[in-house]
Coordinates of C-alpha atoms in Angstrom, one line a residue:
X7 CA -32.2 23.6 -84.8
X8 CA -35.7 25.2 -86.4
X9 CA -37.2 21.9 -87.0
X10 CA -36.3 20.9 -82.9
X11 CA -38.4 24.7 -82.2
X12 CA -41.3 23.6 -84.4
X13 CA -41.6 20.2 -82.2
X14 CA -41.2 21.5 -79.3
X15 CA -44.1 24.4 -80.5
X16 CA -46.4 21.6 -81.6
X17 CA -45.9 19.4 -78.1
X18 CA -46.3 22.1 -76.1
X19 CA -50.2 22.7 -77.5
X20 CA -50.9 19.4 -75.8
X21 CA -51.3 20.6 -72.4
X22 CA -52.6 24.0 -71.7
X23 CA -52.5 25.2 -68.2
X24 CA -55.5 27.1 -66.9
X25 CA -54.8 30.3 -65.3
X26 CA -57.0 32.3 -62.4
X27 CA -55.7 34.7 -59.6
X28 CA -54.7 32.7 -56.8
X29 CA -57.0 34.3 -53.9
X30 CA -58.4 32.9 -50.7
X31 CA -62.0 32.6 -52.8
X32 CA -60.5 31.3 -56.3
X33 CA -57.5 29.4 -55.2
X34 CA -57.4 25.7 -56.7
X35 CA -55.2 23.5 -58.4
X36 CA -55.7 25.8 -61.7
X37 CA -54.4 28.6 -60.2
X38 CA -51.0 30.2 -60.6
X39 CA -48.8 32.0 -58.4
X40 CA -47.7 35.2 -59.9
X41 CA -44.2 35.0 -60.7
X42 CA -43.3 31.1 -60.4
X43 CA -42.0 29.6 -63.4
X44 CA -43.8 26.4 -64.1
X45 CA -42.3 23.4 -66.1
X46 CA -43.8 19.7 -66.0
X47 CA -42.8 17.2 -68.4
X48 CA -45.5 14.3 -69.7
X49 CA -43.9 11.1 -70.5
X50 CA -46.2 8.2 -72.1
X51 CA -47.6 6.9 -75.3
X52 CA -50.3 8.7 -77.7
X53 CA -50.8 10.2 -81.3
X54 CA -52.7 13.0 -83.1
X55 CA -53.8 11.7 -86.4
X56 CA -53.7 13.3 -89.5
X57 CA -57.0 14.3 -92.0
X58 CA -54.8 14.5 -95.0
X59 CA -54.1 12.7 -97.9
X60 CA -50.6 11.7 -96.9
X61 CA -50.6 13.6 -94.6
X62 CA -48.3 11.8 -91.2
X63 CA -49.6 11.2 -88.1
X64 CA -48.0 12.5 -85.0
X65 CA -46.3 10.4 -82.3
X66 CA -46.9 11.8 -78.3
X67 CA -44.2 10.6 -76.2
X68 CA -42.8 13.9 -74.6
X69 CA -44.9 16.5 -73.6
X70 CA -43.7 19.6 -72.0
X71 CA -45.8 22.2 -70.1
X72 CA -44.2 25.5 -69.6
X73 CA -45.3 28.4 -68.2
X74 CA -44.5 31.8 -66.1
X75 CA -47.0 34.8 -64.7
X76 CA -45.8 37.9 -64.1
X77 CA -47.9 40.9 -62.6
X78 CA -49.4 41.2 -66.0
X79 CA -47.3 39.8 -68.7
X80 CA -47.3 35.7 -69.1
X81 CA -45.8 33.3 -71.6
X82 CA -47.9 29.8 -71.1
X83 CA -46.9 27.2 -74.2
X84 CA -47.0 28.1 -77.3
X85 CA -49.1 31.9 -76.0
X86 CA -47.8 35.2 -75.0
X87 CA -49.7 37.4 -73.2
X88 CA -50.5 41.2 -71.2
X89 CA -53.4 40.8 -68.9
X90 CA -55.2 44.3 -69.1
X91 CA -58.0 43.3 -66.9
X92 CA -57.1 40.7 -63.7
X93 CA -60.3 39.9 -61.1
X94 CA -60.9 36.7 -58.8
X95 CA -63.3 35.2 -61.5
X96 CA -61.9 37.0 -65.0
X97 CA -58.9 37.8 -66.9
X98 CA -58.9 39.9 -70.1
X99 CA -55.6 39.7 -72.2
X100 CA -54.4 40.9 -75.3
X101 CA -52.1 37.4 -77.0
X102 CA -49.5 36.3 -79.7
X103 CA -50.3 32.7 -80.3
X104 CA -48.6 30.3 -82.8
X105 CA -51.7 28.8 -85.2
X106 CA -51.8 25.6 -85.3
X107 CA -53.3 24.8 -88.8
X108 CA -49.7 23.8 -90.6
X109 CA -48.9 21.0 -88.3
X110 CA -51.4 18.9 -90.7
X111 CA -48.5 19.4 -93.7
X112 CA -45.2 18.7 -91.7
X113 CA -44.8 15.7 -89.5
X114 CA -41.8 17.5 -87.2
X115 CA -40.8 14.3 -85.3
X116 CA -39.6 12.3 -88.7
X117 CA -38.4 15.4 -90.3
X118 CA -39.3 16.9 -93.5
X119 CA -42.9 15.2 -95.5
X120 CA -41.1 16.1 -98.8
X121 CA -38.3 12.8 -98.1
X122 CA -41.1 10.3 -98.2
X123 CA -42.4 8.5 -101.2
X124 CA -45.3 9.8 -103.0
X125 CA -45.5 6.7 -105.1
X126 CA -49.2 5.6 -105.1
X127 CA -51.0 9.0 -103.4
X128 CA -52.3 10.8 -106.0
X129 CA -55.5 9.4 -108.4
X130 CA -56.1 10.3 -111.3
X131 CA -59.0 12.9 -111.7
X132 CA -62.1 10.8 -112.8
X133 CA -63.6 12.9 -116.1
X134 CA -67.4 12.6 -116.5
X135 CA -69.5 12.1 -119.8
X136 CA -69.2 15.6 -120.8
X137 CA -65.7 15.6 -120.1
X138 CA -65.7 18.0 -117.1
X139 CA -62.3 17.4 -115.0
X140 CA -63.6 16.6 -111.4
X141 CA -62.3 16.6 -108.3
X142 CA -59.1 13.9 -107.4
X143 CA -57.6 13.0 -103.8
X144 CA -54.0 15.2 -103.3
X145 CA -51.3 14.7 -101.5
X146 CA -50.2 17.0 -99.3
X147 CA -46.9 16.4 -100.8
X148 CA -47.8 17.7 -104.3
X149 CA -49.2 20.9 -103.0
X150 CA -47.0 23.9 -102.2
X151 CA -45.5 25.1 -98.8
X152 CA -48.1 26.2 -96.2
X153 CA -46.6 29.1 -94.3
X154 CA -46.1 29.4 -90.5
X155 CA -48.5 32.4 -89.3
X156 CA -48.6 33.5 -85.6
X157 CA -52.0 35.2 -84.5
X158 CA -52.2 38.7 -82.1
X159 CA -55.9 39.0 -80.6
X160 CA -58.0 39.2 -77.6
X161 CA -58.4 36.5 -74.7
X162 CA -61.1 36.6 -72.0
X163 CA -61.9 33.4 -69.3
X164 CA -64.4 33.3 -66.7
X165 CA -63.6 31.3 -64.1
X166 CA -65.5 29.5 -60.9
X167 CA -65.9 26.6 -58.8
X168 CA -65.0 23.7 -60.7
X169 CA -65.4 25.5 -64.1
X170 CA -63.6 27.7 -66.9
X171 CA -65.1 29.4 -69.8
X172 CA -63.1 31.4 -72.4
X173 CA -62.9 33.3 -75.7
X174 CA -60.7 33.6 -78.1
X175 CA -60.8 36.7 -81.2
X176 CA -57.4 36.0 -83.0
X177 CA -55.9 37.8 -86.3
X178 CA -53.3 37.0 -88.4
X179 CA -50.4 39.2 -87.2
X180 CA -47.5 37.5 -89.8
X181 CA -49.0 38.0 -93.2
X182 CA -49.0 34.7 -93.7
X183 CA -53.3 34.0 -94.1
X184 CA -54.6 37.4 -94.0
X185 CA -57.7 36.2 -91.8
X186 CA -59.3 35.1 -88.6
X187 CA -59.8 32.5 -86.2
X188 CA -61.7 32.7 -83.1
X189 CA -63.3 30.0 -80.8
X190 CA -65.6 29.8 -77.2
X191 CA -64.6 26.6 -75.1
X192 CA -66.1 25.5 -71.1
X193 CA -64.6 22.8 -68.9
X194 CA -65.5 21.6 -65.6
X195 CA -63.9 19.1 -63.5
X196 CA -64.8 16.2 -61.0
X197 CA -63.1 14.5 -58.6
X198 CA -63.4 10.3 -60.2
X199 CA -61.1 7.6 -59.0
X200 CA -58.5 9.4 -56.9
X201 CA -58.2 11.6 -58.9
X202 CA -60.0 14.6 -61.4
X203 CA -61.9 14.2 -64.6
X204 CA -61.9 17.2 -67.0
X205 CA -64.5 17.8 -69.4
X206 CA -64.5 20.2 -72.1
X207 CA -65.9 21.3 -75.6
X208 CA -64.1 24.1 -77.8
X209 CA -66.3 25.7 -80.5
X210 CA -63.6 26.5 -83.3
X211 CA -64.5 28.7 -86.2
X212 CA -62.0 30.0 -88.8
X213 CA -62.4 32.0 -91.3
X214 CA -62.5 32.0 -95.2
X215 CA -59.0 33.5 -95.9
X216 CA -57.8 31.0 -93.5
X217 CA -59.3 27.6 -95.0
X218 CA -58.2 29.1 -98.7
X219 CA -55.0 29.2 -97.6
X220 CA -54.1 25.9 -96.1
X221 CA -56.4 24.4 -97.9
X222 CA -57.2 25.6 -100.9
X223 CA -55.9 24.8 -105.0
X224 CA -54.7 28.0 -106.5
X225 CA -53.7 28.1 -110.3
X226 CA -50.1 27.2 -109.3
X227 CA -51.0 24.0 -108.0
X228 CA -51.5 20.9 -109.9
X229 CA -53.2 22.3 -113.2
X230 CA -55.0 19.4 -114.2
X231 CA -57.4 20.2 -111.2
X232 CA -60.6 21.9 -110.6
X233 CA -59.4 24.7 -108.1
X234 CA -60.5 24.7 -105.2
X235 CA -61.6 27.7 -103.1
X236 CA -62.0 27.4 -99.1
X237 CA -64.9 29.0 -97.2
X238 CA -65.1 29.7 -93.7
X239 CA -65.8 26.9 -91.2
X240 CA -67.1 26.0 -88.0
X241 CA -65.0 22.4 -85.9
X242 CA -66.6 21.4 -82.7
X243 CA -63.8 19.7 -80.5
X244 CA -64.6 17.3 -77.3
X245 CA -62.1 17.3 -74.6
X246 CA -61.8 14.5 -71.8
X247 CA -59.1 14.0 -69.5
X248 CA -58.4 12.6 -66.0
X249 CA -54.7 13.3 -63.9
X250 CA -54.3 11.6 -60.3
X251 CA -51.6 12.9 -58.1
X252 CA -48.9 9.8 -57.2
X253 CA -46.7 12.5 -55.2
X254 CA -46.2 16.1 -54.7
X255 CA -44.4 15.8 -58.4
X256 CA -45.2 12.9 -59.9
X257 CA -49.1 12.4 -61.1
X258 CA -51.2 9.8 -63.8
X259 CA -52.2 11.4 -67.2
X260 CA -54.2 10.8 -69.5
X261 CA -56.6 12.5 -71.9
X262 CA -58.7 12.4 -75.4
X263 CA -59.6 14.8 -78.4
X264 CA -61.7 14.3 -81.0
X265 CA -62.2 17.8 -83.4
X266 CA -65.1 17.5 -86.1
X267 CA -64.6 19.2 -89.9
X268 CA -67.3 20.4 -91.9
X269 CA -67.4 20.1 -95.5
X270 CA -65.2 23.7 -95.6
X271 CA -62.4 21.8 -95.0
X272 CA -63.9 17.9 -96.0
X273 CA -64.7 19.6 -99.6
X274 CA -60.7 19.9 -100.6
X275 CA -59.1 17.4 -101.9
X276 CA -56.6 17.8 -99.6
X277 CA -58.4 16.6 -97.1
X278 CA -59.6 12.7 -96.4
X279 CA -61.3 12.4 -93.0
X280 CA -63.7 14.7 -91.2
X281 CA -62.0 14.1 -87.5
X282 CA -58.8 14.1 -85.7
X283 CA -58.3 12.1 -83.2
X284 CA -55.6 12.6 -79.8
X285 CA -54.8 10.6 -77.6
X286 CA -52.2 10.6 -74.6
X287 CA -51.9 7.9 -71.6
X288 CA -48.9 8.4 -69.4
X289 CA -47.0 9.7 -66.3
X290 CA -46.4 13.6 -65.2
X291 CA -43.3 15.0 -63.9
X292 CA -43.4 18.8 -62.1
X293 CA -40.1 19.9 -62.0
X294 CA -41.2 23.3 -60.3

């Protein structure tokens, strides 16, 4: 049951519903009526790549999208919150959300990674002429289990005609890594081929404590390697999507995202790639 819950939480992060107050001046396809439960399910083919050594790529086959907005309280996929300020073009909220960092270490669709063979996944450390140990590539199966974390903080959103800006400032509320993360985002949409083309960009900041907890190596792990301590990381992300309504319930849906990892992560012996690619092509059904 726990694995099933984590699968759903990971999939929920693939689709996000933009929230705006539905008024005569700001109503759009993105706004959400207060007191309305929204449930949609996308069926198709997709994948999220894993930048870690021996990390499993995550198939995206079914992606649920669930949200509910009351007068103040709301639930939007993996985020729950309370809106302090609600204006037609601005929303300020207190939020709690699932931190996605553990997703690279556990492939919930295929079960526990520890059941897979690690033969040939770990290279011996190189030694220079001065007999100094160098970093080796490290499999995710060779390190201690990384924790599940929940973050709490402030979320700001600005809305305009066809565009949206956002900002989040979050603190670990679960004691899993005792650090912070933040992000700024911008998105817009334009008509294309009978549907809507969405363009967006995010800039993520992750504190040194967060990076060190998930990608660092401490004295309890792989004693023959140099210790690696993570530093604060800046990670830009670019998003491209297209959706076309076929009927009031059915839509064509596709998206592509690319996350760029900086040296704070790629210097870790756990990390093999500086990019994470996520893509999906399929159809979506809106139940209500």
